[in-house]
Short mmCIF file of C-alpha atoms in Angstrom, two decimals:
data_model
loop_
_atom_site.label_atom_id
_atom_site.label_comp_id
_atom_site.label_asym_id
_atom_site.label_seq_id
_atom_site.Cartn_x
_atom_site.Cartn_y
_atom_site.Cartn_z
CA MET M 27 0.00 0.00 0.00
CA LYS M 28 1.20 3.49 -0.83
CA ILE M 29 -0.47 6.90 -0.82
CA LYS M 30 0.76 10.42 -1.60
CA LEU M 31 -1.19 13.65 -1.07
CA GLN M 32 -0.90 17.15 0.33
CA ARG M 33 -0.78 17.63 4.08
CA GLU M 34 -4.10 19.55 4.15
CA GLU M 35 -5.94 16.84 2.17
CA LEU M 36 -4.86 14.25 4.76
CA LEU M 37 -5.26 16.47 7.84
CA ARG M 38 -8.90 17.37 7.11
CA PRO M 39 -10.30 13.80 7.26
CA LEU M 40 -8.02 12.95 10.19
CA GLN M 41 -9.38 15.87 12.21
CA SER M 42 -12.93 14.79 11.37
CA VAL M 43 -12.57 11.30 12.87
CA ILE M 44 -10.07 11.80 15.71
CA GLY M 45 -12.75 12.89 18.21
CA VAL M 46 -13.98 9.34 18.84
CA VAL M 47 -10.54 7.88 19.57
CA GLU M 48 -10.31 7.46 23.35
CA ARG M 49 -6.92 7.88 25.01
CA ARG M 50 -7.53 4.81 27.16
CA GLN M 51 -8.76 1.81 25.23
CA THR M 52 -10.00 -1.65 26.17
CA LEU M 53 -8.63 -2.97 22.84
CA PRO M 54 -5.28 -1.72 21.45
CA VAL M 55 -6.68 -1.50 17.90
CA LEU M 56 -9.28 1.07 19.05
CA GLY M 57 -6.42 3.53 19.55
CA ASN M 58 -5.68 3.23 15.84
CA VAL M 59 -7.28 4.69 12.73
CA LEU M 60 -8.09 2.39 9.81
CA LEU M 61 -6.70 3.69 6.52
CA VAL M 62 -8.05 2.07 3.36
CA ALA M 63 -6.65 2.98 -0.07
CA GLY M 64 -8.83 1.81 -2.94
CA ASP M 65 -10.01 2.63 -6.44
CA ASP M 66 -12.30 5.43 -5.23
CA GLY M 67 -9.69 7.13 -3.00
CA ILE M 68 -8.72 7.00 0.65
CA SER M 69 -10.96 6.44 3.67
CA LEU M 70 -10.07 6.92 7.33
CA THR M 71 -12.16 5.18 10.02
CA ALA M 72 -12.11 5.62 13.80
CA THR M 73 -14.39 4.03 16.40
CA ASP M 74 -14.84 3.48 20.13
CA LEU M 75 -17.37 0.66 19.50
CA GLU M 76 -20.22 3.10 20.21
CA VAL M 77 -19.59 5.76 17.57
CA GLU M 78 -17.89 5.22 14.21
CA LEU M 79 -16.66 7.98 11.89
CA VAL M 80 -15.52 7.42 8.29
CA ALA M 81 -13.94 10.32 6.36
CA ALA M 82 -12.86 10.25 2.74
CA ALA M 83 -10.19 11.80 0.52
CA THR M 84 -10.86 11.30 -3.19
CA GLN M 85 -7.30 11.05 -4.48
CA GLY M 86 -3.73 10.12 -3.62
CA VAL M 87 -3.71 6.32 -4.04
CA LEU M 88 -0.52 4.96 -5.62
CA GLU M 89 -0.93 1.33 -4.49
CA PRO M 90 -4.16 -0.02 -2.91
CA GLY M 91 -4.20 -1.62 0.50
CA GLN M 92 -5.26 -1.13 4.11
CA VAL M 93 -3.64 -0.74 7.51
CA THR M 94 -4.30 0.67 10.99
CA LEU M 95 -2.03 3.38 12.41
CA PRO M 96 -1.72 4.91 15.91
CA ALA M 97 -4.37 7.61 15.53
CA ARG M 98 -3.10 10.44 17.71
CA LYS M 99 0.56 9.99 16.79
CA PHE M 100 -0.31 9.97 13.09
CA MET M 101 -2.52 13.03 13.58
CA ASP M 102 0.20 14.93 15.47
CA ILE M 103 2.79 14.12 12.77
CA VAL M 104 0.59 15.36 9.93
CA ARG M 105 -0.58 18.44 11.84
CA ASN M 106 2.98 19.56 12.59
CA LEU M 107 4.30 19.17 9.05
CA PRO M 108 4.82 22.38 7.01
CA GLU M 109 1.80 23.73 5.14
CA GLY M 110 1.56 22.43 1.58
CA ALA M 111 3.98 19.54 2.23
CA GLU M 112 3.59 16.40 0.10
CA VAL M 113 3.00 13.46 2.48
CA THR M 114 3.84 9.91 1.42
CA LEU M 115 2.81 6.86 3.44
CA ALA M 116 4.00 3.37 2.51
CA LEU M 117 4.06 -0.01 4.25
CA ASP M 118 7.38 -1.66 5.10
CA GLY M 119 6.54 -5.06 6.60
CA ASP M 120 4.53 -4.43 9.78
CA ARG M 121 5.64 -0.79 9.88
CA ALA M 122 4.31 2.30 8.16
CA VAL M 123 6.78 4.90 6.87
CA VAL M 124 5.60 8.52 6.62
CA THR M 125 7.82 10.92 4.68
CA ALA M 126 7.42 14.61 3.88
CA GLU M 127 10.23 16.82 2.55
CA ARG M 128 13.18 16.03 4.87
CA SER M 129 11.07 14.38 7.59
CA ARG M 130 10.70 10.62 8.02
CA PHE M 131 8.65 8.74 10.61
CA THR M 132 8.26 5.00 11.19
CA LEU M 133 5.06 3.94 12.93
CA SER M 134 3.95 0.58 14.31
CA THR M 135 0.79 -0.89 12.78
CA LEU M 136 -1.89 -3.45 13.57
CA PRO M 137 -3.66 -5.63 10.98
CA ALA M 138 -6.70 -4.04 9.35
CA SER M 139 -8.56 -7.33 9.86
CA GLU M 140 -8.62 -6.67 13.63
CA PHE M 141 -10.40 -3.32 13.24
CA PRO M 142 -14.15 -3.43 14.04
CA THR M 143 -16.37 -1.68 11.48
CA VAL M 144 -20.11 -1.28 10.93
CA GLU M 145 -21.08 -1.74 7.29
CA ASP M 146 -24.76 -2.67 7.29
CA ILE M 147 -27.22 -1.13 9.75
CA GLY M 148 -30.19 -3.08 8.43
CA GLU M 149 -33.43 -1.78 7.01
CA THR M 150 -33.66 1.99 7.32
CA HIS M 151 -36.08 4.83 6.80
CA PRO M 152 -33.92 7.57 5.25
CA LEU M 153 -34.51 11.26 5.78
CA VAL M 154 -32.80 14.00 3.76
CA LEU M 155 -32.60 17.54 5.13
CA PRO M 156 -30.26 20.57 5.27
CA GLN M 157 -27.37 20.39 7.72
CA HIS M 158 -28.41 23.56 9.55
CA ASP M 159 -31.90 22.15 10.23
CA LEU M 160 -30.50 19.01 11.86
CA ARG M 161 -27.89 21.00 13.76
CA GLU M 162 -30.50 23.44 15.08
CA LEU M 163 -32.78 20.60 16.14
CA ILE M 164 -30.02 18.91 18.17
CA ASP M 165 -28.46 22.12 19.49
CA LYS M 166 -31.73 23.46 20.91
CA THR M 167 -32.72 20.26 22.69
CA HIS M 168 -29.65 18.24 23.72
CA PHE M 169 -28.85 20.29 26.86
CA ALA M 170 -31.83 18.72 28.68
CA MET M 171 -30.37 15.17 28.45
CA ALA M 172 -29.65 13.46 31.75
CA LEU M 173 -26.05 12.94 32.85
CA GLN M 174 -25.26 9.42 34.13
CA ASP M 175 -28.82 8.79 35.27
CA VAL M 176 -29.65 5.24 36.39
CA ARG M 177 -32.56 5.49 33.96
CA TYR M 178 -30.12 4.95 31.10
CA TYR M 179 -32.68 5.81 28.42
CA LEU M 180 -32.63 9.43 29.67
CA ASN M 181 -28.86 9.72 28.97
CA GLY M 182 -29.54 10.33 25.30
CA LEU M 183 -31.63 12.22 22.77
CA LEU M 184 -34.89 10.80 21.44
CA LEU M 185 -35.32 11.14 17.68
CA GLU M 186 -38.86 10.48 16.52
CA LEU M 187 -39.72 10.00 12.87
CA GLU M 188 -43.23 10.28 11.53
CA PRO M 189 -44.54 11.05 8.04
CA GLY M 190 -43.20 14.46 7.02
CA ARG M 191 -41.60 15.29 10.38
CA LEU M 192 -38.54 14.70 12.57
CA ARG M 193 -38.77 15.42 16.29
CA ALA M 194 -36.08 15.57 19.00
CA VAL M 195 -36.81 15.26 22.72
CA ALA M 196 -34.49 15.34 25.73
CA THR M 197 -35.31 15.18 29.44
CA ASP M 198 -33.55 14.56 32.72
CA GLY M 199 -36.77 14.15 34.69
CA HIS M 200 -36.77 17.79 35.89
CA ARG M 201 -37.05 19.61 32.57
CA LEU M 202 -37.78 18.72 28.97
CA ALA M 203 -36.78 20.16 25.59
CA LEU M 204 -38.76 19.38 22.45
CA GLY M 205 -38.13 20.47 18.87
CA GLU M 206 -39.46 19.45 15.48
CA ILE M 207 -38.74 20.12 11.83
CA ASP M 208 -40.51 19.19 8.63
CA GLY M 209 -38.65 16.99 6.18
CA ASP M 210 -38.84 14.44 3.40
CA VAL M 211 -39.41 11.37 5.58
CA SER M 212 -39.93 8.05 3.79
CA THR M 213 -41.90 6.29 6.53
CA GLU M 214 -45.55 5.50 6.97
CA ARG M 215 -45.39 4.89 10.70
CA GLN M 216 -43.88 6.50 13.75
CA GLN M 217 -40.38 5.35 14.69
CA GLN M 218 -38.37 6.25 17.81
CA VAL M 219 -34.65 5.84 18.53
CA ILE M 220 -32.47 7.09 21.40
CA VAL M 221 -29.03 8.42 20.41
CA PRO M 222 -26.42 8.26 23.25
CA ARG M 223 -24.77 11.39 24.63
CA LYS M 224 -21.42 10.85 22.90
CA GLY M 225 -23.12 10.37 19.53
CA VAL M 226 -25.10 13.56 20.03
CA GLN M 227 -21.97 15.54 20.94
CA GLU M 228 -20.05 14.21 17.93
CA LEU M 229 -22.92 15.06 15.59
CA LEU M 230 -22.98 18.62 16.91
CA ARG M 231 -19.23 18.90 16.28
CA LEU M 232 -19.54 17.61 12.72
CA LEU M 233 -22.64 19.44 11.47
CA ASP M 234 -22.21 22.85 9.86
CA ASP M 235 -24.65 25.73 9.64
CA THR M 236 -25.08 25.30 5.87
CA ASP M 237 -27.76 24.31 3.35
CA GLU M 238 -25.79 21.21 2.31
CA GLN M 239 -27.96 18.12 2.47
CA VAL M 240 -27.41 15.30 4.96
CA ARG M 241 -28.93 11.83 4.85
CA VAL M 242 -30.19 10.39 8.14
CA GLU M 243 -30.89 6.66 8.37
CA LEU M 244 -32.41 4.93 11.39
CA GLY M 245 -31.72 1.21 11.67
CA GLY M 246 -32.69 -1.32 14.30
CA ASN M 247 -29.58 -0.75 16.44
CA HIS M 248 -27.79 2.16 14.76
CA ILE M 249 -28.27 5.67 13.41
CA ARG M 250 -26.24 6.73 10.39
CA VAL M 251 -25.77 10.30 9.16
CA THR M 252 -24.01 10.81 5.83
CA LEU M 253 -22.44 14.22 5.15
CA PRO M 254 -20.25 15.26 2.21
CA HIS M 255 -16.99 13.25 2.60
CA LEU M 256 -17.99 11.97 6.06
CA ARG M 257 -20.16 9.17 7.47
CA PHE M 258 -21.25 9.03 11.12
CA THR M 259 -22.65 5.84 12.68
CA SER M 260 -23.69 5.43 16.31
CA LYS M 261 -25.17 2.63 18.36
CA LEU M 262 -28.57 3.37 19.86
CA ILE M 263 -29.64 3.13 23.50
CA ASP M 264 -31.86 0.10 23.92
CA GLY M 265 -34.73 1.31 26.06
CA ARG M 266 -38.19 2.82 26.02
CA PHE M 267 -38.33 6.60 26.27
CA PRO M 268 -41.06 7.92 28.59
CA ASP M 269 -44.28 9.32 27.11
CA TYR M 270 -43.15 12.93 26.89
CA GLN M 271 -46.55 14.19 25.73
CA ARG M 272 -47.95 13.52 29.22
CA VAL M 273 -45.67 16.09 30.88
CA ILE M 274 -46.45 18.95 28.50
CA PRO M 275 -48.89 21.11 30.50
CA ALA M 276 -52.26 22.12 29.08
CA VAL M 277 -52.34 25.89 29.65
CA ASP M 278 -55.63 27.79 29.77
CA ASP M 279 -55.41 31.46 30.71
CA ARG M 280 -52.27 31.90 32.82
CA VAL M 281 -49.97 33.06 30.04
CA LEU M 282 -47.07 35.46 30.60
CA GLU M 283 -45.29 37.20 27.74
CA THR M 284 -42.25 39.45 28.06
CA SER M 285 -38.88 40.34 26.58
CA ARG M 286 -36.67 37.25 26.54
CA GLU M 287 -33.47 39.19 27.21
CA THR M 288 -35.00 41.26 30.03
CA LEU M 289 -36.22 38.10 31.76
CA ARG M 290 -32.89 36.37 31.18
CA GLN M 291 -30.88 39.19 32.73
CA ALA M 292 -33.24 39.43 35.72
CA LEU M 293 -32.89 35.68 36.32
CA VAL M 294 -29.09 35.89 36.12
CA ARG M 295 -29.04 38.65 38.73
CA ALA M 296 -31.56 37.00 41.05
CA SER M 297 -29.77 33.64 40.89
CA ILE M 298 -26.57 35.22 42.29
CA LEU M 299 -28.12 35.12 45.78
CA SER M 300 -29.98 31.83 45.37
CA ASN M 301 -29.01 28.65 47.18
CA GLU M 302 -25.87 27.46 45.34
CA LYS M 303 -27.00 23.82 45.41
CA TYR M 304 -30.63 24.16 44.34
CA ARG M 305 -30.54 27.48 42.42
CA GLY M 306 -34.16 28.18 43.39
CA VAL M 307 -36.00 31.40 42.50
CA ARG M 308 -39.59 32.35 43.25
CA PHE M 309 -41.92 33.88 40.65
CA VAL M 310 -44.61 36.13 42.17
CA LEU M 311 -47.16 37.03 39.50
CA ALA M 312 -49.74 39.78 39.58
CA SER M 313 -51.54 41.70 36.83
CA GLU M 314 -48.93 43.07 34.39
CA GLU M 315 -46.14 42.40 36.91
CA LEU M 316 -43.60 39.69 37.69
CA ARG M 317 -41.34 39.68 40.75
CA ILE M 318 -38.41 37.26 40.89
CA GLN M 319 -37.16 36.58 44.42
CA SER M 320 -34.32 34.50 45.79
CA ASN M 321 -32.53 33.94 49.09
CA ASN M 322 -29.85 31.69 50.54
CA PRO M 323 -28.81 30.18 53.91
CA GLU M 324 -26.79 33.35 54.69
CA GLN M 325 -30.11 35.26 54.77
CA GLU M 326 -29.16 37.25 51.67
CA GLN M 327 -32.00 38.22 49.34
CA ALA M 328 -32.56 39.42 45.77
CA ASP M 329 -35.74 40.96 44.37
CA GLU M 330 -36.30 41.77 40.68
CA GLU M 331 -39.42 43.44 39.30
CA LEU M 332 -40.47 43.23 35.63
CA ALA M 333 -43.35 44.64 33.62
CA VAL M 334 -44.97 41.75 31.72
CA GLN M 335 -48.09 40.94 29.73
CA TYR M 336 -50.17 38.92 32.21
CA GLN M 337 -53.87 39.35 32.96
CA ALA M 338 -54.74 36.21 34.94
CA GLU M 339 -55.04 35.87 38.71
CA GLY M 340 -51.94 36.18 40.86
CA MET M 341 -49.84 33.15 41.81
CA GLU M 342 -46.48 32.08 43.22
CA VAL M 343 -44.28 29.29 41.92
CA GLY M 344 -40.63 28.27 42.39
CA PHE M 345 -38.17 27.16 39.70
CA ASN M 346 -34.56 26.14 39.26
CA ALA M 347 -33.06 29.27 37.69
CA SER M 348 -30.50 27.27 35.69
CA TYR M 349 -33.23 25.29 33.93
CA LEU M 350 -35.10 28.47 33.00
CA LEU M 351 -31.88 30.10 31.75
CA ASP M 352 -31.01 27.08 29.58
CA ALA M 353 -34.42 27.32 27.92
CA LEU M 354 -34.19 31.10 27.44
CA ASN M 355 -30.72 30.76 25.90
CA ALA M 356 -32.10 28.24 23.38
CA ILE M 357 -34.90 30.58 22.25
CA ASP M 358 -33.91 32.94 19.42
CA GLY M 359 -36.83 35.35 19.38
CA ALA M 360 -37.05 38.75 21.06
CA ASN M 361 -39.93 37.65 23.31
CA VAL M 362 -40.79 34.59 25.34
CA ARG M 363 -44.16 33.14 26.29
CA MET M 364 -44.59 31.18 29.53
CA GLY M 365 -47.66 29.06 30.10
CA LEU M 366 -48.41 28.41 33.79
CA VAL M 367 -50.99 26.21 35.51
CA ASP M 368 -50.47 26.46 39.30
CA SER M 369 -47.71 26.40 41.92
CA SER M 370 -47.32 22.61 41.73
CA SER M 371 -47.39 22.18 37.94
CA SER M 372 -44.76 22.53 35.23
CA THR M 373 -44.44 25.62 33.05
CA ILE M 374 -43.89 25.67 29.30
CA LEU M 375 -41.65 28.23 27.55
CA GLU M 376 -41.60 29.01 23.84
CA ASP M 377 -40.99 31.71 21.27
CA PRO M 378 -44.40 33.29 20.44
CA GLU M 379 -43.28 33.56 16.79
CA ASN M 380 -41.85 30.03 16.47
CA GLY M 381 -43.69 27.08 17.95
CA ARG M 382 -41.18 24.49 16.67
CA PHE M 383 -39.29 24.43 19.99
CA ARG M 384 -40.86 24.10 23.43
CA TYR M 385 -39.34 23.79 26.89
CA VAL M 386 -40.99 22.35 30.01
CA VAL M 387 -39.62 23.07 33.51
CA MET M 388 -40.92 21.42 36.65
CA PRO M 389 -41.63 23.61 39.70
CA MET M 390 -39.55 23.63 42.90
CA ARG M 391 -40.78 23.70 46.46
CA LEU M 392 -39.10 26.71 48.11
#
């Protein structure tokens, strides 16, 4: 096997896949990257057995073949070569020799046959949509995922396919984020999968804010997302996601509307003197007025007063300020609408001009 191409053409695919290579591995080969040189160019594959990334370079093959190389060492060598350098990689027995200008490096290798890859993910229902739509959907919902919860199915992002629509839902049991986008979905029935946290984070890193199309395929045990020159595959969490529709409150008349940024800044200030562990703030609502109050064990207090659009009867309810701030930061619009029920029920936040994203926050007892 022998390849020759410019440093930048090799560095780009390497940087795309290196994120899934763990520094501590259960299997030595998982610390390597699989390099395959074939008739259609070069592919680089990295995996941690949960997430697999395959990046492609379309030229540079002098002799076909395949090998696995120490991923981070190979990456560091290529990254530190001079810009525009011609990089040659050739096999010499069980070693790989990398040369560029006056530099020469000899790397140990492992057989390509030992490298685990995922080729077929079974029957799929493909969905094609712009990259920025998928990125926005994940970005505005993933923060509500649980972190190392014993209910393992909460440690991921639910993707729900139905005819003409893709929905994302995340919850940690205390708050919930829900978003949906329309798309060309080739399914006649609803399908749900749960993507693990690492897969979600890698997808966010890889997706760009562009109109370029991506292909999303949901298999029985895997999700696959195909981007230009890059293929992402992740195992799914095997579990049943809770019925999220049940926790979305049905709001009648207690609706508050105000400036998103004004409310956000008031919450930031009030939370300074909240209990550091629970981050609790109290909302005191009256006609056209909202007061945000907080206190802590040192008997310190904060009191913020805002003019809001609210005509229903007065009420008091407590919330975790961090959960409210996460939701407000995910909303793009100038205003925010909050739907309230009573002091023991969840509230729902959304952009009055964009109902595609909704956020539910449970109350706190203060």
